[in-house]
């Protein structure tokens, strides 16, 4: 049996405290979800947020290949007409094939929050659904507080679903908005509704009781054909249901068709990618995809695993793209390097083991290559026979000063060995990293004018080992672009300026090597 | 119905990657668990760890008031006698009233991991249990891999439980060691065993499928009277079951007696205390006890909650000692400011509009107060009549240098006006921010020695407007702690050093104001 995945990371996920995504971030995540095989990608609430309107505009120009894009909004206001309701009109303007409407199923919310009548609420649901059906949209109806409403007045809750069904909704999604329901309640209520409503049903659980994954599975087993959730369980309060273990449990434990098996193996990568874009540390202990999910510490466990891998593992970690961590397979690692080198059209055969050793050493120091393919490429290129660096750092100094009520000032000087010459430059900047970047470009552009076209389009900082306070290690990821070509590079150090320098270095050297730029003789000495 | 809580934070919890507890830490946690009303505290595995033996010695001298202390070990070795087995003898030496023995229930583990016979394994279980019963101990038998073993050979799995029951075990605990079981399997298997074994049953779930809490509840509903888990779900791989939501769900949702209601209200405090001792950041999104568990961000939710608090909350947060929090953000209205000022015990009535205007202005510049309550509190305190700053920045300089192959060096100088004196200090650091922090402390601690106890426990950087590249604005969030008190502060500027300074400033001034520290006359001039 097929289960539909409806991802709301870009809308409900961003309700998580401290999470905010730029339009560019949202587009990146939408593309990755599309590639994974998610069926619906909800992009935002165009009526409440101008950034969301921009997102829908971007996707309209370069859409997704398989996933359907959904815009989210609420049913029309009490006493209004759909045609006059600005929030409904913002949904129309989003021009998405799918419109998701949230409406009230609980009498508490109808009477005390909306402060309208039960009858008017039914009209709001029916008219809003019918309005978008008449525009030819696929309509998903999200029944907010369905389970809480069921407890208060099951007949009225059912009547709200009937209003959506009669108006032609394509899906009716039962929301455990406050996250307080138990799996047996979910199973029982879904079963009752399944008998009375013929529209396909979905489930939208929250994790306030630590039961979101169990509730999603119970709902699917009771007849829901769609799960609405977020990658990594991001969301308000304790989060939405985490789609990652939902997908893995449905497919590997319960035999549902969710993703093609080859896509299931990308689950770990996708989870980490979304965390990187959201600038959050991935949860090392997350089921299935955490770095520690198949890591074995206890001596007895390790000994048992050496004899029988499944003795302390509930699944083969490769099924979700993760790996067992105690017995690190050197062969698997080398194969990965080779695969990735081939993908870049580079020869790594000779130095595979060296590159692997270098990666392990750098990752131990806090580097991370998952989101920094450009730096991975630089590792391979620097290991190639005959590599000669197009420039070499001799020294830099960065000074930041604040005096009295004045603005903070930042300046940098750099001394580089470039194509046989010493370049010594200085620049001011908006901050120390910008000053360093400006000084580097002043030294390089006279020799490599093509660097004038290279723009830094993204700069991210994440702290490794956050609990060390200001002595923690910042990891910097820089994204650069030249035309439509893009590459990400990484640097990590206790010193944020040095971490930035390392990421900038790779970001500026990579386009030179791709262009076949080699320094004229005499070559500078290779870096240590 | 009463459910017994068996805490294994001190043993299985420490299998978590990166978690290690000193004997002193363990004693502290044991006392707090005792105070909470946990029924059994498992202290460690004396046969495998000398630290654990010391812990039992410490507790023997100054025991716990209500909780029973358990020592953990495995059944005797194949072919040995209990009297000759060093691991069994280490359990005897621990002198605890309760001994917990783990044994094999799965034929895979008996034959391929232990490499012994099915019959010998039954003897190992029976003789080991009988040995400790004869010594007058309460014996808990942990049936490792019970659910996996049941799948392979239910008759043999049952025979292992029978061996423990016949030998007089007081409890038989069914372990989902690999964490791969689904709630319906747990319910069904527990039901089968309940019909055949009269010894009281317990459950020991792991979270590898994201279902540990659901599995614990299913087991209790099917007849288990004991739950083995850890505070905050610490444990190997994806962790043991988190006792916190198990307790809250059983008591508040299912009507079991677990803790006295007045103790239930200490759940949040205990969860945060254990995290602090373990030196881990508490999970802000943890069900029931996370800082964000009852935090509301969206404008619609905030408006609804002001009318009807239960509209977006599954329980009253006070029941578990947590609190509702309205997240201050751009959309926040005056009502939010008032609610939060009241929660802090501050008068904001006079300056509400000013504070709100200042928040909007700062958020427009990239500040974000939703994750920085400390800086919000500072805004209120600085707006109070009669506010006098305990210190004032005059200037700082930060220098980062790299020369040739040498390590990067960072140093900072600061000049502060502190309690009528000019303090001019300098320090080196692991990076520019650490150097600045060190120099600030050198200037402040002579006047305010209590700042010596304030630790920076978290430092985060997030780039606002990332597409601006290195000219983007870094936003720095610093989390500080004094004992179990914690506060987060924020700074934002195009210059990451200035952003860090702003966050450090608030983080160091806040504890002084909370202590009622005011500078002696003559007061410094107020900051611009």
PDB file of C-alpha atoms in Angstrom, chain A residues 156-301:
ATOM      1  CA  UNK A 156     -19.803  18.404  15.416  1.00  0.00           C
ATOM      2  CA  UNK A 157     -16.204  17.371  14.625  1.00  0.00           C
ATOM      3  CA  UNK A 158     -17.588  14.897  12.099  1.00  0.00           C
ATOM      4  CA  UNK A 159     -19.883  17.567  10.644  1.00  0.00           C
ATOM      5  CA  UNK A 160     -16.847  19.790   9.925  1.00  0.00           C
ATOM      6  CA  UNK A 161     -15.205  16.930   8.013  1.00  0.00           C
ATOM      7  CA  UNK A 162     -18.483  16.313   6.180  1.00  0.00           C
ATOM      8  CA  UNK A 163     -18.571  19.977   5.120  1.00  0.00           C
ATOM      9  CA  UNK A 164     -15.094  19.650   3.594  1.00  0.00           C
ATOM     10  CA  UNK A 165     -15.914  16.294   1.968  1.00  0.00           C
ATOM     11  CA  UNK A 166     -19.192  17.544   0.484  1.00  0.00           C
ATOM     12  CA  UNK A 167     -17.427  20.588  -0.938  1.00  0.00           C
ATOM     13  CA  UNK A 168     -15.051  18.284  -2.808  1.00  0.00           C
ATOM     14  CA  UNK A 169     -11.847  18.254  -0.731  1.00  0.00           C
ATOM     15  CA  UNK A 170      -9.283  15.819  -2.183  1.00  0.00           C
ATOM     16  CA  UNK A 171      -7.774  15.024   1.214  1.00  0.00           C
ATOM     17  CA  UNK A 172      -9.041  15.434   4.771  1.00  0.00           C
ATOM     18  CA  UNK A 173      -6.160  15.591   7.214  1.00  0.00           C
ATOM     19  CA  UNK A 174      -6.787  14.960  10.900  1.00  0.00           C
ATOM     20  CA  UNK A 175      -4.595  17.252  13.005  1.00  0.00           C
ATOM     21  CA  UNK A 176      -3.443  16.521  16.546  1.00  0.00           C
ATOM     22  CA  UNK A 177      -2.604  20.203  16.806  1.00  0.00           C
ATOM     23  CA  UNK A 178      -1.726  20.263  20.500  1.00  0.00           C
ATOM     24  CA  UNK A 179       0.119  16.943  20.330  1.00  0.00           C
ATOM     25  CA  UNK A 180      -1.669  15.523  23.340  1.00  0.00           C
ATOM     26  CA  UNK A 181      -3.298  12.409  21.870  1.00  0.00           C
ATOM     27  CA  UNK A 182      -2.329   8.820  22.581  1.00  0.00           C
ATOM     28  CA  UNK A 183      -1.930   6.179  19.847  1.00  0.00           C
ATOM     29  CA  UNK A 184      -4.997   4.205  20.922  1.00  0.00           C
ATOM     30  CA  UNK A 185      -7.165   7.342  20.688  1.00  0.00           C
ATOM     31  CA  UNK A 186      -5.755   8.122  17.252  1.00  0.00           C
ATOM     32  CA  UNK A 187      -6.433   4.576  16.079  1.00  0.00           C
ATOM     33  CA  UNK A 188      -9.990   4.590  17.399  1.00  0.00           C
ATOM     34  CA  UNK A 189     -10.965   8.033  16.092  1.00  0.00           C
ATOM     35  CA  UNK A 190      -9.424   7.434  12.644  1.00  0.00           C
ATOM     36  CA  UNK A 191     -11.329   4.119  12.485  1.00  0.00           C
ATOM     37  CA  UNK A 192     -14.654   5.829  13.279  1.00  0.00           C
ATOM     38  CA  UNK A 193     -14.058   8.562  10.686  1.00  0.00           C
ATOM     39  CA  UNK A 194     -12.873   6.064   8.075  1.00  0.00           C
ATOM     40  CA  UNK A 195     -16.288   4.377   8.289  1.00  0.00           C
ATOM     41  CA  UNK A 196     -18.161   7.631   7.778  1.00  0.00           C
ATOM     42  CA  UNK A 197     -16.082   9.730   5.357  1.00  0.00           C
ATOM     43  CA  UNK A 198     -15.053   8.455   1.934  1.00  0.00           C
ATOM     44  CA  UNK A 199     -12.534  11.200   1.129  1.00  0.00           C
ATOM     45  CA  UNK A 200      -8.890  10.007   1.476  1.00  0.00           C
ATOM     46  CA  UNK A 201      -7.617  10.770   4.998  1.00  0.00           C
ATOM     47  CA  UNK A 202      -4.301  12.049   6.290  1.00  0.00           C
ATOM     48  CA  UNK A 203      -2.716  12.588   9.719  1.00  0.00           C
ATOM     49  CA  UNK A 204      -0.836  15.630  11.106  1.00  0.00           C
ATOM     50  CA  UNK A 205       0.645  14.793  14.536  1.00  0.00           C
ATOM     51  CA  UNK A 206       2.696  16.925  16.926  1.00  0.00           C
ATOM     52  CA  UNK A 207       5.166  15.582  19.460  1.00  0.00           C
ATOM     53  CA  UNK A 208       4.081  17.194  22.751  1.00  0.00           C
ATOM     54  CA  UNK A 209       3.630  13.793  24.403  1.00  0.00           C
ATOM     55  CA  UNK A 210       6.661  12.165  22.767  1.00  0.00           C
ATOM     56  CA  UNK A 211       4.268  10.032  20.731  1.00  0.00           C
ATOM     57  CA  UNK A 212       4.141  11.713  17.308  1.00  0.00           C
ATOM     58  CA  UNK A 213       5.816   8.863  15.410  1.00  0.00           C
ATOM     59  CA  UNK A 214       3.603   6.249  17.121  1.00  0.00           C
ATOM     60  CA  UNK A 215       0.504   8.341  16.355  1.00  0.00           C
ATOM     61  CA  UNK A 216       1.438   8.615  12.671  1.00  0.00           C
ATOM     62  CA  UNK A 217       1.904   4.835  12.416  1.00  0.00           C
ATOM     63  CA  UNK A 218      -1.359   4.154  14.273  1.00  0.00           C
ATOM     64  CA  UNK A 219      -3.239   6.506  11.941  1.00  0.00           C
ATOM     65  CA  UNK A 220      -1.794   4.909   8.807  1.00  0.00           C
ATOM     66  CA  UNK A 221      -2.672   1.452  10.104  1.00  0.00           C
ATOM     67  CA  UNK A 222      -6.215   2.674  10.800  1.00  0.00           C
ATOM     68  CA  UNK A 223      -6.616   3.987   7.255  1.00  0.00           C
ATOM     69  CA  UNK A 224      -4.824   7.308   6.694  1.00  0.00           C
ATOM     70  CA  UNK A 225      -3.058   7.470   3.336  1.00  0.00           C
ATOM     71  CA  UNK A 226      -1.085  10.684   3.952  1.00  0.00           C
ATOM     72  CA  UNK A 227       1.333  11.797   6.670  1.00  0.00           C
ATOM     73  CA  UNK A 228       2.053  15.507   7.183  1.00  0.00           C
ATOM     74  CA  UNK A 229       5.291  16.186   9.018  1.00  0.00           C
ATOM     75  CA  UNK A 230       8.702  17.825   8.822  1.00  0.00           C
ATOM     76  CA  UNK A 231      12.267  16.698   8.262  1.00  0.00           C
ATOM     77  CA  UNK A 232      13.966  16.193  11.649  1.00  0.00           C
ATOM     78  CA  UNK A 233      10.687  16.937  13.418  1.00  0.00           C
ATOM     79  CA  UNK A 234      11.198  20.708  13.347  1.00  0.00           C
ATOM     80  CA  UNK A 235       8.144  22.655  14.470  1.00  0.00           C
ATOM     81  CA  UNK A 236       6.561  24.722  17.218  1.00  0.00           C
ATOM     82  CA  UNK A 237       6.894  23.637  20.875  1.00  0.00           C
ATOM     83  CA  UNK A 238       8.058  19.973  20.765  1.00  0.00           C
ATOM     84  CA  UNK A 239       7.907  19.824  16.996  1.00  0.00           C
ATOM     85  CA  UNK A 240       5.848  18.228  14.268  1.00  0.00           C
ATOM     86  CA  UNK A 241       6.160  14.527  13.634  1.00  0.00           C
ATOM     87  CA  UNK A 242       9.599  13.703  12.237  1.00  0.00           C
ATOM     88  CA  UNK A 243       9.039  12.300   8.751  1.00  0.00           C
ATOM     89  CA  UNK A 244      12.399  10.525   8.830  1.00  0.00           C
ATOM     90  CA  UNK A 245      11.518   7.693  11.281  1.00  0.00           C
ATOM     91  CA  UNK A 246       7.944   7.660   9.941  1.00  0.00           C
ATOM     92  CA  UNK A 247       9.240   6.865   6.450  1.00  0.00           C
ATOM     93  CA  UNK A 248      11.713   4.271   7.726  1.00  0.00           C
ATOM     94  CA  UNK A 249       9.228   2.545  10.035  1.00  0.00           C
ATOM     95  CA  UNK A 250       6.440   2.425   7.437  1.00  0.00           C
ATOM     96  CA  UNK A 251       8.711   1.088   4.753  1.00  0.00           C
ATOM     97  CA  UNK A 252      11.149  -1.166   6.623  1.00  0.00           C
ATOM     98  CA  UNK A 253       8.955  -2.394   9.474  1.00  0.00           C
ATOM     99  CA  UNK A 254       5.402  -2.305   8.153  1.00  0.00           C
ATOM    100  CA  UNK A 255       5.833  -2.964   4.442  1.00  0.00           C
ATOM    101  CA  UNK A 256       4.187   0.212   3.091  1.00  0.00           C
ATOM    102  CA  UNK A 257       5.431   1.763  -0.148  1.00  0.00           C
ATOM    103  CA  UNK A 258       6.707   5.223   0.669  1.00  0.00           C
ATOM    104  CA  UNK A 259       9.931   5.863  -1.256  1.00  0.00           C
ATOM    105  CA  UNK A 260      11.808   3.766  -3.806  1.00  0.00           C
ATOM    106  CA  UNK A 261      14.499   1.757  -1.908  1.00  0.00           C
ATOM    107  CA  UNK A 262      17.332   3.651  -3.616  1.00  0.00           C
ATOM    108  CA  UNK A 263      15.832   6.920  -2.324  1.00  0.00           C
ATOM    109  CA  UNK A 264      15.416   5.516   1.179  1.00  0.00           C
ATOM    110  CA  UNK A 265      19.198   5.219   1.227  1.00  0.00           C
ATOM    111  CA  UNK A 266      19.385   9.038   0.919  1.00  0.00           C
ATOM    112  CA  UNK A 267      17.447   9.593   4.169  1.00  0.00           C
ATOM    113  CA  UNK A 268      20.519  10.291   6.311  1.00  0.00           C
ATOM    114  CA  UNK A 269      21.982  12.699   3.760  1.00  0.00           C
ATOM    115  CA  UNK A 270      18.676  14.590   3.404  1.00  0.00           C
ATOM    116  CA  UNK A 271      18.221  14.869   7.172  1.00  0.00           C
ATOM    117  CA  UNK A 272      21.717  16.317   7.546  1.00  0.00           C
ATOM    118  CA  UNK A 273      21.314  18.617   4.564  1.00  0.00           C
ATOM    119  CA  UNK A 274      18.138  20.170   5.968  1.00  0.00           C
ATOM    120  CA  UNK A 275      19.838  20.645   9.350  1.00  0.00           C
ATOM    121  CA  UNK A 276      22.782  22.349   7.647  1.00  0.00           C
ATOM    122  CA  UNK A 277      20.539  24.749   5.717  1.00  0.00           C
ATOM    123  CA  UNK A 278      18.513  25.461   8.867  1.00  0.00           C
ATOM    124  CA  UNK A 279      21.834  26.101  10.638  1.00  0.00           C
ATOM    125  CA  UNK A 280      21.003  23.620  13.396  1.00  0.00           C
ATOM    126  CA  UNK A 281      23.236  20.860  14.675  1.00  0.00           C
ATOM    127  CA  UNK A 282      21.838  17.511  13.530  1.00  0.00           C
ATOM    128  CA  UNK A 283      20.661  15.415  16.494  1.00  0.00           C
ATOM    129  CA  UNK A 284      23.383  12.762  16.833  1.00  0.00           C
ATOM    130  CA  UNK A 285      20.886  10.446  18.550  1.00  0.00           C
ATOM    131  CA  UNK A 286      18.056  10.755  16.031  1.00  0.00           C
ATOM    132  CA  UNK A 287      16.467   7.390  15.170  1.00  0.00           C
ATOM    133  CA  UNK A 288      17.819   5.866  11.937  1.00  0.00           C
ATOM    134  CA  UNK A 289      19.859   8.904  10.768  1.00  0.00           C
ATOM    135  CA  UNK A 290      21.767  10.200  13.805  1.00  0.00           C
ATOM    136  CA  UNK A 291      25.544   9.947  13.793  1.00  0.00           C
ATOM    137  CA  UNK A 292      25.254   7.800  16.936  1.00  0.00           C
ATOM    138  CA  UNK A 293      22.229   5.776  15.798  1.00  0.00           C
ATOM    139  CA  UNK A 294      24.413   2.782  14.968  1.00  0.00           C
ATOM    140  CA  UNK A 295      27.455   3.645  17.087  1.00  0.00           C
ATOM    141  CA  UNK A 296      28.529   1.091  19.643  1.00  0.00           C
ATOM    142  CA  UNK A 297      30.380   2.089  22.778  1.00  0.00           C
ATOM    143  CA  UNK A 298      30.077  -0.783  25.273  1.00  0.00           C
ATOM    144  CA  UNK A 299      32.837  -3.397  25.030  1.00  0.00           C
ATOM    145  CA  UNK A 300      30.408  -6.320  25.155  1.00  0.00           C
ATOM    146  CA  UNK A 301      28.282  -4.848  22.397  1.00  0.00           C
TER     147      UNK A 301
END
